[in-house]
mmCIF file of C-alpha atoms and ligand atoms in Angstrom:
data_model
loop_
_atom_site.group_PDB
_atom_site.id
_atom_site.type_symbol
_atom_site.label_atom_id
_atom_site.label_comp_id
_atom_site.label_asym_id
_atom_site.label_seq_id
_atom_site.Cartn_x
_atom_site.Cartn_y
_atom_site.Cartn_z
ATOM 1 C CA MET A 1 90.968 -48.081 -9.500
ATOM 2 C CA LYS A 2 91.789 -45.307 -11.919
ATOM 3 C CA ILE A 3 90.164 -45.134 -15.483
ATOM 4 C CA LEU A 4 91.403 -42.934 -18.182
ATOM 5 C CA ILE A 5 88.716 -41.949 -20.703
ATOM 6 C CA THR A 6 89.734 -40.373 -23.911
ATOM 7 C CA GLY A 7 87.164 -38.244 -25.610
ATOM 8 C CA GLY A 8 85.353 -38.013 -22.258
ATOM 9 C CA ALA A 9 84.099 -34.385 -23.153
ATOM 10 C CA GLY A 10 82.342 -35.818 -26.178
ATOM 11 C CA PHE A 11 78.952 -37.393 -26.661
ATOM 12 C CA ILE A 12 79.463 -41.133 -25.883
ATOM 13 C CA GLY A 13 82.554 -40.443 -23.740
ATOM 14 C CA SER A 14 80.682 -38.129 -21.298
ATOM 15 C CA HIS A 15 78.003 -40.797 -20.769
ATOM 16 C CA ILE A 16 80.659 -43.254 -19.966
ATOM 17 C CA VAL A 17 82.039 -40.826 -17.383
ATOM 18 C CA ASP A 18 78.364 -40.467 -15.884
ATOM 19 C CA GLU A 19 77.929 -44.306 -15.870
ATOM 20 C CA LEU A 20 81.227 -44.839 -14.123
ATOM 21 C CA LEU A 21 80.788 -42.155 -11.648
ATOM 22 C CA GLN A 22 78.033 -44.139 -10.103
ATOM 23 C CA GLU A 23 80.726 -46.379 -8.656
ATOM 24 C CA LYS A 24 82.246 -44.290 -5.848
ATOM 25 C CA THR A 25 85.412 -46.232 -5.822
ATOM 26 C CA TYR A 26 86.592 -45.330 -9.402
ATOM 27 C CA GLU A 27 88.781 -42.306 -10.105
ATOM 28 C CA LEU A 28 88.364 -40.802 -13.539
ATOM 29 C CA VAL A 29 90.700 -39.053 -15.697
ATOM 30 C CA VAL A 30 89.613 -37.503 -19.042
ATOM 31 C CA VAL A 31 91.878 -36.553 -22.027
ATOM 32 C CA ASP A 32 90.072 -34.491 -24.682
ATOM 33 C CA ASN A 33 91.320 -31.696 -26.844
ATOM 34 C CA LEU A 34 87.769 -30.340 -27.238
ATOM 35 C CA LEU A 35 87.897 -30.716 -30.915
ATOM 36 C CA THR A 36 84.074 -31.714 -30.961
ATOM 37 C CA GLY A 37 83.688 -32.185 -27.157
ATOM 38 C CA ASN A 38 82.609 -29.601 -24.711
ATOM 39 C CA LYS A 39 84.248 -28.878 -21.280
ATOM 40 C CA LYS A 40 80.684 -28.538 -19.681
ATOM 41 C CA ASN A 41 80.147 -32.301 -20.167
ATOM 42 C CA ILE A 42 83.015 -32.953 -17.692
ATOM 43 C CA PRO A 43 81.824 -33.169 -13.994
ATOM 44 C CA PRO A 44 84.091 -31.315 -11.493
ATOM 45 C CA ASN A 45 85.166 -34.514 -9.708
ATOM 46 C CA VAL A 46 86.909 -35.709 -12.808
ATOM 47 C CA THR A 47 90.603 -34.855 -13.481
ATOM 48 C CA PHE A 48 90.782 -33.313 -17.058
ATOM 49 C CA TYR A 49 93.779 -32.933 -19.463
ATOM 50 C CA PRO A 50 92.793 -30.737 -22.388
ATOM 51 C CA ILE A 51 95.374 -32.438 -24.646
ATOM 52 C CA ASP A 52 95.597 -34.044 -28.114
ATOM 53 C CA ILE A 53 96.011 -37.799 -28.237
ATOM 54 C CA THR A 54 98.455 -37.552 -31.179
ATOM 55 C CA ASN A 55 100.826 -35.394 -29.104
ATOM 56 C CA GLN A 56 103.063 -38.332 -27.789
ATOM 57 C CA GLN A 57 104.838 -36.271 -25.187
ATOM 58 C CA GLU A 58 101.772 -34.971 -23.665
ATOM 59 C CA VAL A 59 99.982 -38.261 -23.563
ATOM 60 C CA GLU A 60 102.917 -39.862 -21.974
ATOM 61 C CA ARG A 61 103.054 -37.231 -19.266
ATOM 62 C CA VAL A 62 99.392 -38.050 -18.260
ATOM 63 C CA PHE A 63 100.153 -41.760 -18.016
ATOM 64 C CA GLU A 64 103.312 -40.883 -15.976
ATOM 65 C CA ILE A 65 101.405 -38.740 -13.584
ATOM 66 C CA GLU A 66 98.099 -40.688 -13.451
ATOM 67 C CA MET A 67 99.255 -44.387 -13.890
ATOM 68 C CA PRO A 68 95.639 -45.424 -15.008
ATOM 69 C CA ASP A 69 94.619 -49.049 -14.369
ATOM 70 C CA TYR A 70 92.275 -49.028 -17.505
ATOM 71 C CA VAL A 71 92.010 -47.054 -20.687
ATOM 72 C CA ILE A 72 88.601 -46.430 -22.376
ATOM 73 C CA HIS A 73 89.436 -44.915 -25.702
ATOM 74 C CA GLN A 74 86.563 -42.941 -27.365
ATOM 75 C CA ALA A 75 88.553 -39.915 -28.768
ATOM 76 C CA GLY A 76 88.450 -39.704 -32.456
ATOM 77 C CA GLN A 77 87.561 -37.981 -35.709
ATOM 78 C CA VAL A 78 84.004 -39.250 -36.164
ATOM 79 C CA ASP A 79 82.766 -37.782 -39.262
ATOM 80 C CA VAL A 80 82.450 -39.890 -42.434
ATOM 81 C CA ALA A 81 82.448 -37.114 -44.819
ATOM 82 C CA THR A 82 85.431 -35.324 -43.293
ATOM 83 C CA SER A 83 87.290 -38.560 -43.638
ATOM 84 C CA ILE A 84 86.605 -38.553 -47.261
ATOM 85 C CA GLN A 85 87.587 -35.021 -47.714
ATOM 86 C CA ASN A 86 90.701 -35.159 -45.377
ATOM 87 C CA PRO A 87 91.909 -38.754 -44.942
ATOM 88 C CA LEU A 88 95.303 -37.721 -43.636
ATOM 89 C CA HIS A 89 93.632 -35.696 -40.797
ATOM 90 C CA ASP A 90 91.225 -38.711 -40.126
ATOM 91 C CA ALA A 91 93.995 -41.216 -40.138
ATOM 92 C CA SER A 92 96.402 -39.162 -37.912
ATOM 93 C CA ILE A 93 93.865 -38.842 -35.216
ATOM 94 C CA ASN A 94 92.139 -42.221 -35.411
ATOM 95 C CA ILE A 95 95.162 -44.438 -36.278
ATOM 96 C CA LEU A 96 98.235 -42.661 -34.918
ATOM 97 C CA GLY A 97 96.264 -41.296 -31.921
ATOM 98 C CA THR A 98 95.286 -44.890 -30.961
ATOM 99 C CA ILE A 99 98.907 -46.016 -31.402
ATOM 100 C CA SER A 100 100.180 -43.384 -29.055
ATOM 101 C CA LEU A 101 97.740 -44.564 -26.455
ATOM 102 C CA LEU A 102 98.642 -48.230 -26.916
ATOM 103 C CA SER A 103 102.324 -47.622 -26.722
ATOM 104 C CA ASN A 104 101.790 -45.712 -23.237
ATOM 105 C CA SER A 105 99.291 -48.382 -22.122
ATOM 106 C CA GLN A 106 101.882 -51.059 -22.680
ATOM 107 C CA LYS A 107 104.688 -49.074 -21.164
ATOM 108 C CA TYR A 108 102.582 -48.016 -18.126
ATOM 109 C CA SER A 109 101.190 -51.531 -17.585
ATOM 110 C CA VAL A 110 97.719 -50.664 -18.093
ATOM 111 C CA LYS A 111 95.305 -53.713 -17.125
ATOM 112 C CA LYS A 112 93.023 -53.330 -19.986
ATOM 113 C CA PHE A 113 92.460 -51.286 -23.141
ATOM 114 C CA ILE A 114 88.693 -50.761 -24.334
ATOM 115 C CA TYR A 115 88.196 -49.361 -27.733
ATOM 116 C CA ALA A 116 85.304 -47.680 -29.498
ATOM 117 C CA SER A 117 85.097 -49.266 -32.843
ATOM 118 C CA SER A 118 82.314 -48.895 -35.298
ATOM 119 C CA CYS A 119 79.839 -50.689 -37.567
ATOM 120 C CA ALA A 120 81.512 -48.592 -40.430
ATOM 121 C CA VAL A 121 84.183 -51.196 -40.451
ATOM 122 C CA TYR A 122 81.927 -53.739 -42.050
ATOM 123 C CA GLY A 123 80.887 -51.545 -45.019
ATOM 124 C CA GLU A 124 78.357 -53.269 -47.304
ATOM 125 C CA THR A 125 77.656 -56.743 -46.312
ATOM 126 C CA LYS A 126 75.780 -59.626 -47.977
ATOM 127 C CA ASN A 127 73.599 -60.477 -44.902
ATOM 128 C CA SER A 128 71.710 -57.652 -43.125
ATOM 129 C CA ASN A 129 72.268 -59.300 -39.748
ATOM 130 C CA ILE A 130 75.984 -58.608 -39.214
ATOM 131 C CA LEU A 131 78.099 -60.900 -37.089
ATOM 132 C CA GLU A 132 81.518 -59.962 -35.593
ATOM 133 C CA ASN A 133 83.304 -62.546 -37.873
ATOM 134 C CA THR A 134 81.699 -60.914 -41.133
ATOM 135 C CA LYS A 135 84.433 -59.856 -43.490
ATOM 136 C CA THR A 136 85.179 -56.164 -43.296
ATOM 137 C CA PHE A 137 84.949 -54.061 -46.348
ATOM 138 C CA PRO A 138 85.025 -50.257 -45.257
ATOM 139 C CA LEU A 139 83.285 -47.957 -47.745
ATOM 140 C CA SER A 140 84.994 -44.815 -46.151
ATOM 141 C CA PHE A 141 88.350 -43.673 -44.977
ATOM 142 C CA TYR A 142 86.645 -43.534 -41.553
ATOM 143 C CA GLY A 143 85.741 -47.177 -41.674
ATOM 144 C CA ILE A 144 89.412 -47.892 -42.434
ATOM 145 C CA SER A 145 90.699 -45.597 -39.705
ATOM 146 C CA LYS A 146 88.479 -47.275 -37.088
ATOM 147 C CA TYR A 147 89.374 -50.804 -38.309
ATOM 148 C CA THR A 148 93.267 -50.343 -38.453
ATOM 149 C CA PRO A 149 93.516 -49.687 -34.662
ATOM 150 C CA GLU A 150 91.757 -52.966 -34.148
ATOM 151 C CA GLN A 151 94.745 -54.643 -35.809
ATOM 152 C CA TYR A 152 97.129 -52.720 -33.713
ATOM 153 C CA ILE A 153 95.273 -53.608 -30.528
ATOM 154 C CA ALA A 154 95.072 -57.294 -31.283
ATOM 155 C CA LEU A 155 98.950 -57.266 -32.060
ATOM 156 C CA TYR A 156 99.728 -55.214 -28.872
ATOM 157 C CA ASN A 157 98.000 -58.100 -27.153
ATOM 158 C CA LYS A 158 99.835 -60.844 -29.064
ATOM 159 C CA ILE A 159 103.377 -59.163 -28.513
ATOM 160 C CA TYR A 160 102.969 -57.499 -25.134
ATOM 161 C CA GLY A 161 100.024 -59.268 -23.570
ATOM 162 C CA LEU A 162 98.011 -55.998 -23.335
ATOM 163 C CA PRO A 163 94.289 -57.254 -22.685
ATOM 164 C CA TYR A 164 91.627 -55.342 -24.719
ATOM 165 C CA THR A 165 87.890 -55.448 -25.489
ATOM 166 C CA ILE A 166 86.885 -53.960 -29.005
ATOM 167 C CA LEU A 167 83.398 -52.635 -28.929
ATOM 168 C CA ARG A 168 81.734 -52.038 -32.462
ATOM 169 C CA TYR A 169 78.998 -49.722 -31.926
ATOM 170 C CA ALA A 170 75.999 -49.294 -34.155
ATOM 171 C CA ASN A 171 74.417 -45.867 -34.692
ATOM 172 C CA VAL A 172 74.524 -44.329 -31.283
ATOM 173 C CA TYR A 173 72.061 -41.652 -30.347
ATOM 174 C CA GLY A 174 70.925 -39.725 -27.199
ATOM 175 C CA PRO A 175 71.302 -36.588 -25.248
ATOM 176 C CA ARG A 176 74.305 -34.356 -25.964
ATOM 177 C CA GLN A 177 74.847 -35.694 -29.450
ATOM 178 C CA ARG A 178 75.918 -32.728 -31.555
ATOM 179 C CA ILE A 179 73.503 -31.418 -34.144
ATOM 180 C CA LYS A 180 76.447 -30.720 -36.326
ATOM 181 C CA ALA A 181 77.622 -34.428 -36.123
ATOM 182 C CA GLU A 182 77.250 -35.996 -39.554
ATOM 183 C CA GLY A 183 76.169 -39.382 -38.240
ATOM 184 C CA GLY A 184 73.863 -37.783 -35.720
ATOM 185 C CA VAL A 185 70.734 -38.290 -37.757
ATOM 186 C CA VAL A 186 68.368 -38.434 -34.684
ATOM 187 C CA ALA A 187 69.837 -35.301 -33.144
ATOM 188 C CA ILE A 188 69.535 -33.587 -36.662
ATOM 189 C CA PHE A 189 65.894 -34.641 -37.136
ATOM 190 C CA ILE A 190 64.985 -33.703 -33.517
ATOM 191 C CA HIS A 191 66.499 -30.186 -33.708
ATOM 192 C CA HIS A 192 64.857 -29.478 -37.154
ATOM 193 C CA LEU A 193 61.519 -30.806 -36.196
ATOM 194 C CA LEU A 194 61.523 -28.819 -32.746
ATOM 195 C CA ASN A 195 62.331 -25.748 -34.870
ATOM 196 C CA GLU A 196 59.784 -26.574 -37.550
ATOM 197 C CA LYS A 197 62.424 -26.879 -40.146
ATOM 198 C CA SER A 198 62.873 -29.408 -42.971
ATOM 199 C CA PRO A 199 65.885 -31.811 -42.483
ATOM 200 C CA GLN A 200 67.541 -33.484 -45.356
ATOM 201 C CA ILE A 201 67.418 -37.178 -46.163
ATOM 202 C CA PHE A 202 70.159 -38.473 -48.320
ATOM 203 C CA GLY A 203 68.981 -41.145 -50.815
ATOM 204 C CA ASP A 204 65.496 -42.550 -50.797
ATOM 205 C CA GLY A 205 65.163 -42.925 -46.987
ATOM 206 C CA MET A 206 64.810 -46.544 -47.238
ATOM 207 C CA GLN A 207 68.468 -47.296 -46.091
ATOM 208 C CA THR A 208 68.285 -48.824 -42.586
ATOM 209 C CA ARG A 209 70.321 -48.250 -39.470
ATOM 210 C CA ASP A 210 70.650 -50.025 -36.089
ATOM 211 C CA PHE A 211 70.110 -47.322 -33.344
ATOM 212 C CA VAL A 212 71.419 -47.854 -30.010
ATOM 213 C CA TYR A 213 70.873 -45.560 -26.937
ATOM 214 C CA VAL A 214 73.942 -43.981 -25.580
ATOM 215 C CA LYS A 215 73.304 -45.054 -21.985
ATOM 216 C CA ASP A 216 73.250 -48.693 -23.169
ATOM 217 C CA VAL A 217 76.605 -48.055 -24.901
ATOM 218 C CA ALA A 218 77.962 -46.519 -21.651
ATOM 219 C CA LYS A 219 76.760 -49.634 -19.806
ATOM 220 C CA ALA A 220 78.607 -51.871 -22.295
ATOM 221 C CA ASN A 221 81.848 -50.079 -21.661
ATOM 222 C CA HIS A 222 81.440 -50.471 -17.889
ATOM 223 C CA LEU A 223 80.896 -54.162 -18.296
ATOM 224 C CA ALA A 224 83.874 -54.440 -20.562
ATOM 225 C CA LEU A 225 86.253 -53.430 -17.672
ATOM 226 C CA PHE A 226 85.747 -56.820 -16.205
ATOM 227 C CA LYS A 227 84.419 -59.063 -19.088
ATOM 228 C CA GLY A 228 85.067 -59.819 -22.778
ATOM 229 C CA ASP A 229 88.883 -59.815 -22.513
ATOM 230 C CA ASN A 230 90.436 -60.110 -26.153
ATOM 231 C CA HIS A 231 87.091 -60.061 -27.946
ATOM 232 C CA VAL A 232 85.477 -58.002 -30.633
ATOM 233 C CA ILE A 233 81.914 -57.343 -29.581
ATOM 234 C CA ASN A 234 78.956 -55.680 -31.499
ATOM 235 C CA ILE A 235 77.003 -53.208 -29.507
ATOM 236 C CA GLY A 236 73.859 -52.767 -31.166
ATOM 237 C CA SER A 237 69.974 -53.279 -30.820
ATOM 238 C CA ASN A 238 69.774 -56.191 -33.471
ATOM 239 C CA ASN A 239 67.077 -54.334 -35.163
ATOM 240 C CA GLN A 240 67.049 -52.080 -38.233
ATOM 241 C CA THR A 241 64.996 -49.000 -38.935
ATOM 242 C CA THR A 242 64.673 -47.139 -42.129
ATOM 243 C CA ILE A 243 65.549 -43.481 -42.050
ATOM 244 C CA ASN A 244 61.977 -42.796 -43.215
ATOM 245 C CA ASP A 245 60.543 -44.687 -40.279
ATOM 246 C CA LEU A 246 62.886 -42.994 -37.826
ATOM 247 C CA TYR A 247 61.676 -39.478 -39.336
ATOM 248 C CA SER A 248 57.938 -40.570 -38.887
ATOM 249 C CA LEU A 249 58.556 -41.624 -35.243
ATOM 250 C CA ILE A 250 60.336 -38.321 -34.291
ATOM 251 C CA LYS A 251 57.746 -36.269 -36.322
ATOM 252 C CA ASP A 252 55.143 -38.051 -34.217
ATOM 253 C CA TYR A 253 56.787 -37.585 -30.782
ATOM 254 C CA THR A 254 57.718 -33.906 -31.630
ATOM 255 C CA SER A 255 54.097 -33.244 -32.935
ATOM 256 C CA SER A 256 55.613 -31.590 -35.921
ATOM 257 C CA SER A 257 54.006 -31.247 -39.451
ATOM 258 C CA VAL A 258 57.376 -30.669 -41.331
ATOM 259 C CA SER A 259 58.244 -32.670 -44.218
ATOM 260 C CA PRO A 260 61.956 -33.767 -45.178
ATOM 261 C CA ILE A 261 63.825 -32.760 -48.356
ATOM 262 C CA TYR A 262 65.274 -35.764 -50.152
ATOM 263 C CA LYS A 263 68.944 -35.314 -51.461
ATOM 264 C CA ALA A 264 71.348 -37.436 -53.461
ATOM 265 C CA LYS A 265 72.837 -40.471 -51.662
ATOM 266 C CA ARG A 266 76.242 -39.686 -50.161
ATOM 267 C CA ASP A 267 79.605 -41.356 -50.879
ATOM 268 C CA GLY A 268 80.558 -43.813 -48.067
ATOM 269 C CA ASP A 269 77.078 -44.331 -46.847
ATOM 270 C CA ILE A 270 76.294 -47.987 -46.098
ATOM 271 C CA ARG A 271 72.780 -49.073 -47.332
ATOM 272 C CA ASN A 272 71.647 -51.361 -44.394
ATOM 273 C CA SER A 273 73.049 -52.039 -41.090
ATOM 274 C CA GLN A 274 71.908 -54.281 -38.267
ATOM 275 C CA LEU A 275 74.336 -55.601 -35.718
ATOM 276 C CA ASP A 276 73.841 -59.142 -34.185
ATOM 277 C CA ASN A 277 74.302 -58.572 -30.383
ATOM 278 C CA THR A 278 74.359 -62.423 -29.338
ATOM 279 C CA ARG A 279 78.136 -62.228 -28.463
ATOM 280 C CA ALA A 280 77.542 -59.037 -26.265
ATOM 281 C CA LYS A 281 74.662 -60.926 -24.483
ATOM 282 C CA GLN A 282 76.741 -64.042 -24.022
ATOM 283 C CA ILE A 283 80.065 -62.643 -23.174
ATOM 284 C CA LEU A 284 79.336 -59.242 -21.532
ATOM 285 C CA GLY A 285 75.866 -60.063 -20.184
ATOM 286 C CA TRP A 286 74.684 -57.016 -21.990
ATOM 287 C CA LYS A 287 71.623 -56.191 -23.795
ATOM 288 C CA PRO A 288 69.969 -52.797 -24.643
ATOM 289 C CA ALA A 289 67.876 -51.680 -21.786
ATOM 290 C CA TYR A 290 66.051 -48.968 -23.969
ATOM 291 C CA THR A 291 63.763 -49.533 -26.852
ATOM 292 C CA LEU A 292 64.127 -47.070 -29.802
ATOM 293 C CA GLU A 293 60.778 -45.560 -28.595
ATOM 294 C CA GLU A 294 61.919 -45.038 -25.056
ATOM 295 C CA GLY A 295 65.421 -43.696 -25.957
ATOM 296 C CA LEU A 296 63.801 -41.246 -28.549
ATOM 297 C CA ARG A 297 61.426 -39.851 -25.993
ATOM 298 C CA GLU A 298 64.332 -39.360 -23.516
ATOM 299 C CA THR A 299 66.315 -37.709 -26.235
ATOM 300 C CA ILE A 300 63.465 -35.265 -27.364
ATOM 301 C CA LYS A 301 62.848 -34.479 -23.783
ATOM 302 C CA TYR A 302 66.641 -33.473 -23.357
ATOM 303 C CA TYR A 303 66.701 -31.192 -26.583
ATOM 304 C CA LYS A 304 63.337 -29.535 -25.476
ATOM 305 C CA SER A 305 65.002 -28.762 -22.193
ATOM 306 C CA GLN A 306 68.108 -27.376 -23.960
ATOM 307 C CA LYS A 307 65.633 -25.296 -26.158
ATOM 308 C CA ALA A 308 63.865 -23.932 -23.074
ATOM 309 C CA GLY A 309 67.050 -23.248 -21.255
HETATM 310 N N1 NAD B 401 78.161 -41.781 -32.547
HETATM 311 C C1 NAD B 401 78.144 -42.889 -33.023
HETATM 312 O O1 NAD B 401 77.150 -43.227 -33.540
HETATM 313 C C2 NAD B 401 79.453 -43.775 -33.193
HETATM 314 C C3 NAD B 401 79.225 -45.135 -33.837
HETATM 315 C C4 NAD B 401 80.400 -45.957 -33.843
HETATM 316 C C5 NAD B 401 81.490 -45.484 -33.147
HETATM 317 N N2 NAD B 401 81.578 -44.363 -32.651
HETATM 318 C C6 NAD B 401 82.870 -44.043 -32.106
HETATM 319 O O2 NAD B 401 82.689 -43.457 -30.730
HETATM 320 C C7 NAD B 401 83.606 -42.656 -30.170
HETATM 321 C C8 NAD B 401 83.004 -41.379 -29.698
HETATM 322 O O3 NAD B 401 82.235 -40.845 -30.711
HETATM 323 P P1 NAD B 401 81.231 -39.655 -30.410
HETATM 324 O O4 NAD B 401 79.942 -39.937 -31.196
HETATM 325 O O5 NAD B 401 80.968 -39.570 -28.801
HETATM 326 O O6 NAD B 401 81.821 -38.372 -30.865
HETATM 327 P P2 NAD B 401 82.299 -36.994 -30.127
HETATM 328 O O7 NAD B 401 82.839 -36.189 -31.430
HETATM 329 O O8 NAD B 401 81.142 -36.381 -29.523
HETATM 330 O O9 NAD B 401 83.308 -37.387 -29.405
HETATM 331 C C9 NAD B 401 84.760 -37.491 -29.724
HETATM 332 C C10 NAD B 401 85.606 -36.865 -28.635
HETATM 333 O O10 NAD B 401 86.941 -36.938 -28.983
HETATM 334 C C11 NAD B 401 87.556 -35.694 -28.790
HETATM 335 N N3 NAD B 401 88.801 -35.682 -29.711
HETATM 336 C C12 NAD B 401 88.704 -35.660 -31.135
HETATM 337 N N4 NAD B 401 90.059 -35.666 -31.579
HETATM 338 C C13 NAD B 401 90.853 -35.590 -30.485
HETATM 339 C C14 NAD B 401 92.173 -35.610 -30.289
HETATM 340 N N5 NAD B 401 93.122 -35.616 -31.360
HETATM 341 N N6 NAD B 401 92.729 -35.626 -29.078
HETATM 342 C C15 NAD B 401 91.820 -35.655 -28.000
HETATM 343 N N7 NAD B 401 90.629 -35.673 -28.119
HETATM 344 C C16 NAD B 401 89.994 -35.635 -29.367
HETATM 345 C C17 NAD B 401 86.454 -34.666 -29.240
HETATM 346 O O11 NAD B 401 86.791 -33.404 -28.654
HETATM 347 C C18 NAD B 401 85.375 -35.241 -28.562
HETATM 348 O O12 NAD B 401 85.043 -34.972 -27.293
HETATM 349 C C19 NAD B 401 84.559 -42.392 -31.491
HETATM 350 O O13 NAD B 401 85.729 -43.053 -31.479
HETATM 351 C C20 NAD B 401 83.618 -42.834 -32.684
HETATM 352 O O14 NAD B 401 84.460 -43.155 -33.781
HETATM 353 C C21 NAD B 401 80.620 -43.479 -32.560
#
């Protein structure tokens, strides 16, 4: 069984690669242009194509050579602020790049397309506990560029019968998240506190996020190979944590004494976010294996080892 993972050199994609490599029968192929990914994240027994998903010809060449059974699509422009500064760049990768993968998946008879969507598609919601059927009101171009492919995916299914699962991730954190990644608040806090530097908090810090550990997200992608056909599924912890509380936990676990610097709220930032994960439990048989405390401790251990190395 051959699985093509786009964005496999990135944070979440590389954990999906690690998760899938535990199954000796899977053959893995990664497509990643290393925009934000790192070649070091790709194990040697994985076939790697350093190409751009928006390059139709090169993407088609990969499908022609590899004939993957499954596509797990993680590659993307992942930065909310970049999407607001440069919506064309954001849309070209997230929307056109996904269409290029979909058209090849259909042409080369892929069995299933699994797509990394985001809680950013919901935007500001009335209820703090967000179900999959909640109306979407993206607050950023990134939210739009993650949502639009969902509609293409559903229509590819309707017109061509290409099966899919759309996974809407909450805020993912864990080892290998880039410190420069805008949404990577956990990585940013840990990096600053381990170096006794003050990180910035945008707004009053009372905004909430649903934090889900990257290994749990990788597991959800693995389960989605065989379950959850033609469903949209939230992948979150079903809890919300304020940024101030997250800061206190990390401060505690890193034994730091540093205080944050509060800055003005940023455009496109959602106030509260908590993804209801009932559907993931029922349909995928998935629930988070890591509590926030366990995930944070593992993540801090990773960044400490990076610092020491
Ligand atoms: N990190 C989160 O909290 C989060 C939350 C919701 C959804 N997501 C989604 O999960 C996916 C993975 O995000 P991540 O956090 O691992 O980010 P990441 O930046 O670590 O990974 C993205 C990967 O895609 C690659 N890439 C970017 N543009 C490309 C292109 N044009 N062609 C080929 N490869 C390209 C990058 O090099 C990188 O390896 C993204 O689709 C993102 O929208 C992430």
